[in-house]
Amino acid sequence: MKTPHIRGIDFFAGRVIFRTVSLLLYAALLFNVVVLVYDSNLALSPLGLGAAIALTGLLGASFVRYFWFRETIFKEAIYLCEMALAACVIIVLASYHPMPWLIAIAGIFPLVLRTRSAVIAISLLAILGYFLGHELGASTVDLLPDFFATACIGWLSVLLAKTLNLNRVTLHQAHTNERRFNAIARVTRHIFIITDKHYRIKFANPALQEVIGYSIDEIIRNAMRPVLHSDDEAAHKDKLRELRDTPHSTVFSRHRMRHKDGHWIWLETRGYNMLHDAAINGLVFSIEDITLRKEAEQKLLEETALLRAVLDLNPSMIYAKDNEGRFTISNQSFQKRFGFDSEDELRGKTALDLCQKIAGSKDELSPEVIADEIQRQDLQVMQSGQPLQDLEVRGFWRQDMDRWFHTSKYPLPDVKGKTIGVLGVTRDITKRKQTELQIEYQAMHDMLTDLPNRRFLVNTLNTAMETSRLRQSSLTMLFCDLDFFKSVNDTHGHDFGDQCLIEISKRIVTALPTADFVARFGGNEFVILTNSSLAEATIKANTIMAAVSERLIFDNVVVKIQTSIGIAQLNAGHQSPADLIRDADAAMYQAKERGRNRTEIYDAALQSKTTKHARMDVALRFALERNELSVAYQPKVLLADGSVQGFELLLRWNSPEYGLISPNEFIPIAETSGMVVPIGMWAMEQACKQLAAWQQQYPEMGSLTMAINVSMRQLLQTSFFSQVRDILNSSGVIPQMVELELTETSAMANPLQTMENLSMLKKLGVRLALDDFGTGYSSLAYLQKLPIDILKIDKAFVRGIGSNQSDTEIIRLMMALAQTLNLQTTAEGVETFEQIQELKKMGCNLGQGFLFSAPLTAQEAEALICTSHRFPLVLV
C-alpha cells in the first residue's frame, strides 16, 4: 500500500498548527489596519478600505479552512492566494515596516506547502519584502539583514519540514512493516525464532507452541530445551555451531524433536546468521513441521518398495518408456532377460539398442526393422490412447533358441491424463507356445506313424484344389488300403501290427518324391496327393505296391502285406475334398472287389456306379416311409427228416425307380449310410410279430424258430439290447425261438461293445448264430469266447463239398469245431441231394437253400407250417 503524502509531524496536526498561527497573524494584521484607520486618513481612502476588506476575507477563509477537514477542497491554490493577498495588504500598510510580517509568513508556509512550492514562495516573499522596504525609504544596508533573515528562516523551515516528513514517513513505514510481520508471524504455521549467539531466544512466534507443545514462557523462563532424537542430535548441533561461527552463512537441517506429549515430530530448519545486522544481531531460524510430509514420504517409500517388489517378483517382463522411446522403468525379469545388471544400466536405452544386443544368427529380420515395428506400435498406443493387447511375437534369442513372447502395451498418462509414454508387459510364452504347437502338431499328425492325419489331409487338399484350379495343373489322389491287415492284428497282436504300419508308412514315404503329400487316413488306409498325371500316378501306385509287399520281419515273425490302391484325378465335378476322397475310395474298393493287390482308376463306369449308389442311398432313406421294403422267409430244414424247423427272414426292396433290388446290393449301401439300423429294427419287428402270430395260431409248432440278420452297426449301438428286449416284450414271442445272426466281421468290429450286447442277449434267452463262418478273419481263440449257439457254414464251402477236397476238409474241420464247442450247425446254399448226404455224414444239423425252397411270402410259409410239410432228402 502506498504511503500518503504527509507534511510536518502529522497531517491533521499540521493543519491545526498552521491554521492557529495564521489566525493569530491575520488577527494582528487586522488590528494594525484598525489602528491605521483611526490614526490616519487611510481609512478614508479606497486603498485602505480594500485592505480592510481583503484582510477580512483572509480571516474568513482561515476560519472556514480551520473547521473544514476535507483538504481536497482547499489545496495549495488557497495558500498561494492567501500569500498574494497578504502581500497586497503589506503594500497598503506602507507606513509600517513589512519585513517582520514577511519573515513570519516565510516560516509558516513551508510547513504546509510542498518543497518546490515553499522554496518559490519564500524567494518571492524575500524579494517582495526587499522592494517594499526600498519603496518605503529604507536603505539597502538596512534591508539586507531582513532579506537574508526572511530567506534563511524560510529555507530552514523547508529543511525542517522535509526532515520531519522523512522521519515521519520512515517511522510510519517501519510501524506498518512491524504490524505486517507480526500479523504474518501470528497466522503462519512456520516457526520464526531469533536467538543470540548463545542460542537464547529473543523472539518466537506463537507457532512454536503449536508445533512442539512448549510455550515461549516455558522455554525462555524455565530454560526448557526440547529433546532432539539421538540419531539427529549430533549432526544438528554441528550445523548450529557452523551457523554461529560463519558470518553471513545459511544452514539447512532435518531432524526429529520430541513433542511435549512425548511423540516425535520431524522439523525442517533453515538458519541464517544475522549477527552482523545491528537491528537483529542474532541467529534467525525458520522452522517447518514436516511430520506429515515425512510420513507421506515414508508411506510413499514403502509403497514404492512394495511396487518395486511386486515388479521384481513378477515373472513377466514389465517396462515403461517415455515419448521418445527410451526405457525409464523396468523390473528384474526384463533386465535379466536382456542381460542388464540394474535398472540404471537399462535406463535411457532404446528398442534398437536391445534388438542389436540380442540379435541372433537365425533372425529373418534385421534389428532395425524389428525396432521400427516396435516404435510404430508405441506411437500407435500413444496417439490413439488405446492399448494394444495380446500380441504374440516370435524372435530368436542370443543362443539361437526359438522363442515366443506375449506382449501388451498401454498408454502411460501423467497426473493430468496426458500420455507421456508406454507401459509394456511381456511374458515369455515359449513353453506354452511349444505345447500349443505340439498339440496342434498332434492334432494334425498321426501319433503312430507321425504322418499327417485326416484333418491335415483335408486342410491341405482344400488348398491344393484351389491352387490346381488357379494354375490349371493336375491333382491326383492315391487311396491305399492294406489287404487283410485285420488278420495280422488278430494273429500277431496290435503291437506287431503297429510296427508293421510304421514300417509301411516309411516305405511309402521313401518310395515317393518329397513333393508328394502322404497322410494316414485311418486304420490301415493311406492317402497320397500328387501333381502327377494319371499315367505317372499309376507308376507311383505300382512302386508303392512293390515297396509295401516286401517281407516284414519283426521278432522273428515274417509277414507279407499287400495293398489295394484307388486313383482319382481332380475334375470339375469335385466341389470339396470329400468328393475327391469319395472317388478315390470307390476306386480302391473296386480294386478289392477285383482281387486285391491291384490298382484301379476312377473312370466313367465307376463314376456311374458310384452315382447310382449315391442315388440309391437317397432313395433308401425314404424306403421305410414309402413302404417299399418287404420281407421273405426261407425255410431251415432238419437234415435228419426234412421237417421245417424254422425260417430265416430276408429283406426285399421293390424301388419304384430301380425295381426289385437284391439285399446283396442295397444292404452294403444301408451299412455305409447308417440306414441299416432303422431298417434292421423294422425287420426284427416284422419277424417277431409274424413268429408270434404263427405260434399263437399253430401251438403244435411251438418249437418253430425265426432267424434275423444283425448288422455291425446295430451291434455297436449301446441301445441295441434294450431295443431288442422291447420288441420281444411287445410282440410276446418267446426269446428262445429267436435267432440273431451276425457275421464274423460285425462280431470283430468292436469286441468289447459286441461282447457286452451279446452277453445280455444271451441272458435274455435269445439264441445267437455266427453267419458266413470261414469267410472272415476271426481267430479261434476269440470264437471260443463268443456266446454263440449256432455255426452257419457259408455256401462258398457247401458248393464244393464232395467234389472239392479242400472245401470238404474245411467243412469237416468246422463240424469238428462245432461239436467240440457244442454248437448247432446250419449249412447255407444247399442245392443238391449229394450235398445233403455229405453234410449228414459229417453231422450237420440243418440246411437251407433253393433245393428245399426259394424265399417265401408269409402266406406260402404258413402253408408249409399248417401242412407239416417235409422236404425230400434224397433224389426220388
mmCIF file of N, CA and C in Angstrom, residues 84-144:
data_model
loop_
_atom_site.group_PDB
_atom_site.id
_atom_site.type_symbol
_atom_site.label_atom_id
_atom_site.label_comp_id
_atom_site.label_asym_id
_atom_site.label_seq_id
_atom_site.Cartn_x
_atom_site.Cartn_y
_atom_site.Cartn_z
ATOM 1 N N ALA A 84 -0.678 35.892 -1.656
ATOM 2 C CA ALA A 84 -0.757 37.046 -2.553
ATOM 3 C C ALA A 84 -1.560 38.185 -1.905
ATOM 4 N N LEU A 85 -2.675 37.858 -1.298
ATOM 5 C CA LEU A 85 -3.486 38.876 -0.637
ATOM 6 C C LEU A 85 -2.739 39.540 0.522
ATOM 7 N N ALA A 86 -1.992 38.700 1.249
ATOM 8 C CA ALA A 86 -1.216 39.260 2.374
ATOM 9 C C ALA A 86 -0.160 40.243 1.884
ATOM 10 N N ALA A 87 0.452 39.876 0.726
ATOM 11 C CA ALA A 87 1.458 40.784 0.159
ATOM 12 C C ALA A 87 0.804 42.117 -0.211
ATOM 13 N N CYS A 88 -0.436 42.056 -0.781
ATOM 14 C CA CYS A 88 -1.131 43.306 -1.140
ATOM 15 C C CYS A 88 -1.419 44.152 0.116
ATOM 16 N N VAL A 89 -1.823 43.494 1.172
ATOM 17 C CA VAL A 89 -2.121 44.220 2.412
ATOM 18 C C VAL A 89 -0.873 44.900 2.923
ATOM 19 N N ILE A 90 0.264 44.200 2.839
ATOM 20 C CA ILE A 90 1.521 44.789 3.335
ATOM 21 C C ILE A 90 1.898 46.022 2.515
ATOM 22 N N ILE A 91 1.626 45.928 1.208
ATOM 23 C CA ILE A 91 1.917 47.101 0.383
ATOM 24 C C ILE A 91 1.065 48.294 0.846
ATOM 25 N N VAL A 92 -0.219 48.012 1.169
ATOM 26 C CA VAL A 92 -1.115 49.072 1.617
ATOM 27 C C VAL A 92 -0.607 49.683 2.928
ATOM 28 N N LEU A 93 -0.103 48.845 3.780
ATOM 29 C CA LEU A 93 0.377 49.282 5.086
ATOM 30 C C LEU A 93 1.820 49.776 4.950
ATOM 31 N N ALA A 94 2.017 50.777 4.067
ATOM 32 C CA ALA A 94 3.377 51.238 3.757
ATOM 33 C C ALA A 94 3.995 51.984 4.927
ATOM 34 N N SER A 95 3.125 52.446 5.819
ATOM 35 C CA SER A 95 3.697 53.255 6.896
ATOM 36 C C SER A 95 4.380 52.397 7.932
ATOM 37 N N TYR A 96 4.178 51.177 7.799
ATOM 38 C CA TYR A 96 4.830 50.264 8.746
ATOM 39 C C TYR A 96 5.873 49.420 8.038
ATOM 40 N N HIS A 97 6.752 48.851 8.817
ATOM 41 C CA HIS A 97 7.830 48.019 8.259
ATOM 42 C C HIS A 97 7.256 46.641 7.912
ATOM 43 N N PRO A 98 7.321 46.168 6.651
ATOM 44 C CA PRO A 98 6.672 44.909 6.256
ATOM 45 C C PRO A 98 7.501 43.657 6.568
ATOM 46 N N MET A 99 8.790 43.760 6.746
ATOM 47 C CA MET A 99 9.660 42.588 6.801
ATOM 48 C C MET A 99 9.312 41.615 7.924
ATOM 49 N N PRO A 100 9.018 42.091 9.146
ATOM 50 C CA PRO A 100 8.685 41.092 10.181
ATOM 51 C C PRO A 100 7.508 40.210 9.820
ATOM 52 N N TRP A 101 6.527 40.863 9.168
ATOM 53 C CA TRP A 101 5.373 40.041 8.756
ATOM 54 C C TRP A 101 5.751 39.035 7.676
ATOM 55 N N LEU A 102 6.588 39.459 6.762
ATOM 56 C CA LEU A 102 7.002 38.538 5.687
ATOM 57 C C LEU A 102 7.835 37.387 6.243
ATOM 58 N N ILE A 103 8.680 37.700 7.215
ATOM 59 C CA ILE A 103 9.508 36.644 7.824
ATOM 60 C C ILE A 103 8.608 35.612 8.500
ATOM 61 N N ALA A 104 7.548 36.077 9.180
ATOM 62 C CA ALA A 104 6.630 35.134 9.835
ATOM 63 C C ALA A 104 5.928 34.246 8.819
ATOM 64 N N ILE A 105 5.478 34.916 7.708
ATOM 65 C CA ILE A 105 4.799 34.127 6.655
ATOM 66 C C ILE A 105 5.764 33.122 6.036
ATOM 67 N N ALA A 106 7.040 33.540 5.819
ATOM 68 C CA ALA A 106 8.031 32.629 5.224
ATOM 69 C C ALA A 106 8.286 31.429 6.124
ATOM 70 N N GLY A 107 8.132 31.606 7.443
ATOM 71 C CA GLY A 107 8.359 30.463 8.337
ATOM 72 C C GLY A 107 7.162 29.538 8.458
ATOM 73 N N ILE A 108 5.995 29.999 8.062
ATOM 74 C CA ILE A 108 4.781 29.178 8.190
ATOM 75 C C ILE A 108 4.537 28.329 6.963
ATOM 76 N N PHE A 109 4.659 28.992 5.777
ATOM 77 C CA PHE A 109 4.226 28.292 4.553
ATOM 78 C C PHE A 109 5.007 27.026 4.234
ATOM 79 N N PRO A 110 6.293 26.917 4.502
ATOM 80 C CA PRO A 110 6.986 25.634 4.214
ATOM 81 C C PRO A 110 6.413 24.457 4.974
ATOM 82 N N LEU A 111 5.695 24.732 6.075
ATOM 83 C CA LEU A 111 5.146 23.601 6.836
ATOM 84 C C LEU A 111 3.935 22.973 6.141
ATOM 85 N N VAL A 112 3.304 23.735 5.212
ATOM 86 C CA VAL A 112 2.084 23.244 4.591
ATOM 87 C C VAL A 112 2.204 23.080 3.093
ATOM 88 N N LEU A 113 3.265 23.626 2.500
ATOM 89 C CA LEU A 113 3.437 23.506 1.051
ATOM 90 C C LEU A 113 4.449 22.422 0.728
ATOM 91 N N ARG A 114 4.391 21.966 -0.504
ATOM 92 C CA ARG A 114 5.412 21.058 -0.968
ATOM 93 C C ARG A 114 6.735 21.794 -1.077
ATOM 94 N N THR A 115 7.808 21.037 -1.137
ATOM 95 C CA THR A 115 9.151 21.644 -1.062
ATOM 96 C C THR A 115 9.366 22.672 -2.160
ATOM 97 N N ARG A 116 9.084 22.280 -3.395
ATOM 98 C CA ARG A 116 9.319 23.229 -4.501
ATOM 99 C C ARG A 116 8.443 24.469 -4.362
ATOM 100 N N SER A 117 7.180 24.288 -4.037
ATOM 101 C CA SER A 117 6.275 25.459 -3.883
ATOM 102 C C SER A 117 6.719 26.363 -2.738
ATOM 103 N N ALA A 118 7.160 25.714 -1.654
ATOM 104 C CA ALA A 118 7.601 26.504 -0.497
ATOM 105 C C ALA A 118 8.849 27.324 -0.832
ATOM 106 N N VAL A 119 9.814 26.757 -1.559
ATOM 107 C CA VAL A 119 11.041 27.491 -1.939
ATOM 108 C C VAL A 119 10.700 28.700 -2.814
ATOM 109 N N ILE A 120 9.806 28.446 -3.774
ATOM 110 C CA ILE A 120 9.412 29.558 -4.661
ATOM 111 C C ILE A 120 8.719 30.666 -3.858
ATOM 112 N N ALA A 121 7.810 30.253 -2.925
ATOM 113 C CA ALA A 121 7.077 31.251 -2.133
ATOM 114 C C ALA A 121 8.019 32.067 -1.247
ATOM 115 N N ILE A 122 9.007 31.392 -0.659
ATOM 116 C CA ILE A 122 9.966 32.089 0.216
ATOM 117 C C ILE A 122 10.803 33.071 -0.582
ATOM 118 N N SER A 123 11.243 32.620 -1.749
ATOM 119 C CA SER A 123 12.057 33.515 -2.582
ATOM 120 C C SER A 123 11.264 34.747 -2.975
ATOM 121 N N LEU A 124 10.005 34.532 -3.375
ATOM 122 C CA LEU A 124 9.164 35.670 -3.768
ATOM 123 C C LEU A 124 8.914 36.600 -2.592
ATOM 124 N N LEU A 125 8.677 36.030 -1.408
ATOM 125 C CA LEU A 125 8.440 36.856 -0.230
ATOM 126 C C LEU A 125 9.670 37.700 0.120
ATOM 127 N N ALA A 126 10.855 37.079 0.022
ATOM 128 C CA ALA A 126 12.088 37.821 0.355
ATOM 129 C C ALA A 126 12.310 38.980 -0.620
ATOM 130 N N ILE A 127 12.105 38.656 -1.919
ATOM 131 C CA ILE A 127 12.284 39.706 -2.939
ATOM 132 C C ILE A 127 11.222 40.806 -2.760
ATOM 133 N N LEU A 128 9.971 40.367 -2.521
ATOM 134 C CA LEU A 128 8.898 41.334 -2.332
ATOM 135 C C LEU A 128 9.171 42.253 -1.124
ATOM 136 N N GLY A 129 9.637 41.678 -0.063
ATOM 137 C CA GLY A 129 9.930 42.482 1.138
ATOM 138 C C GLY A 129 11.045 43.484 0.903
ATOM 139 N N TYR A 130 12.049 43.054 0.110
ATOM 140 C CA TYR A 130 13.168 43.948 -0.172
ATOM 141 C C TYR A 130 12.664 45.172 -0.937
ATOM 142 N N PHE A 131 11.859 44.922 -1.997
ATOM 143 C CA PHE A 131 11.392 46.065 -2.793
ATOM 144 C C PHE A 131 10.394 46.927 -2.030
ATOM 145 N N LEU A 132 9.575 46.320 -1.217
ATOM 146 C CA LEU A 132 8.633 47.125 -0.441
ATOM 147 C C LEU A 132 9.362 48.040 0.537
ATOM 148 N N GLY A 133 10.365 47.451 1.184
ATOM 149 C CA GLY A 133 11.149 48.273 2.121
ATOM 150 C C GLY A 133 11.891 49.386 1.429
ATOM 151 N N HIS A 134 12.375 49.115 0.231
ATOM 152 C CA HIS A 134 13.073 50.119 -0.532
ATOM 153 C C HIS A 134 12.111 51.217 -0.912
ATOM 154 N N GLU A 135 10.838 50.846 -1.274
ATOM 155 C CA GLU A 135 9.847 51.849 -1.636
ATOM 156 C C GLU A 135 9.454 52.703 -0.431
ATOM 157 N N LEU A 136 9.572 52.127 0.743
ATOM 158 C CA LEU A 136 9.198 52.846 1.946
ATOM 159 C C LEU A 136 10.331 53.735 2.458
ATOM 160 N N GLY A 137 11.434 53.709 1.744
ATOM 161 C CA GLY A 137 12.522 54.613 2.057
ATOM 162 C C GLY A 137 13.622 54.009 2.851
ATOM 163 N N ALA A 138 13.576 52.706 3.076
ATOM 164 C CA ALA A 138 14.679 52.086 3.807
ATOM 165 C C ALA A 138 15.855 51.895 2.885
ATOM 166 N N SER A 139 17.002 51.961 3.504
ATOM 167 C CA SER A 139 18.213 51.806 2.694
ATOM 168 C C SER A 139 18.502 50.331 2.494
ATOM 169 N N THR A 140 19.361 50.108 1.487
ATOM 170 C CA THR A 140 19.741 48.722 1.158
ATOM 171 C C THR A 140 20.470 48.084 2.319
ATOM 172 N N VAL A 141 21.267 48.848 2.951
ATOM 173 C CA VAL A 141 22.024 48.296 4.086
ATOM 174 C C VAL A 141 21.066 47.849 5.188
ATOM 175 N N ASP A 142 19.960 48.648 5.355
ATOM 176 C CA ASP A 142 19.007 48.253 6.388
ATOM 177 C C ASP A 142 18.162 47.059 5.961
ATOM 178 N N LEU A 143 17.950 46.924 4.646
ATOM 179 C CA LEU A 143 17.053 45.862 4.163
ATOM 180 C C LEU A 143 17.731 44.494 4.019
ATOM 181 N N LEU A 144 19.060 44.515 3.753
ATOM 182 C CA LEU A 144 19.732 43.208 3.505
ATOM 183 C C LEU A 144 19.600 42.238 4.670
#
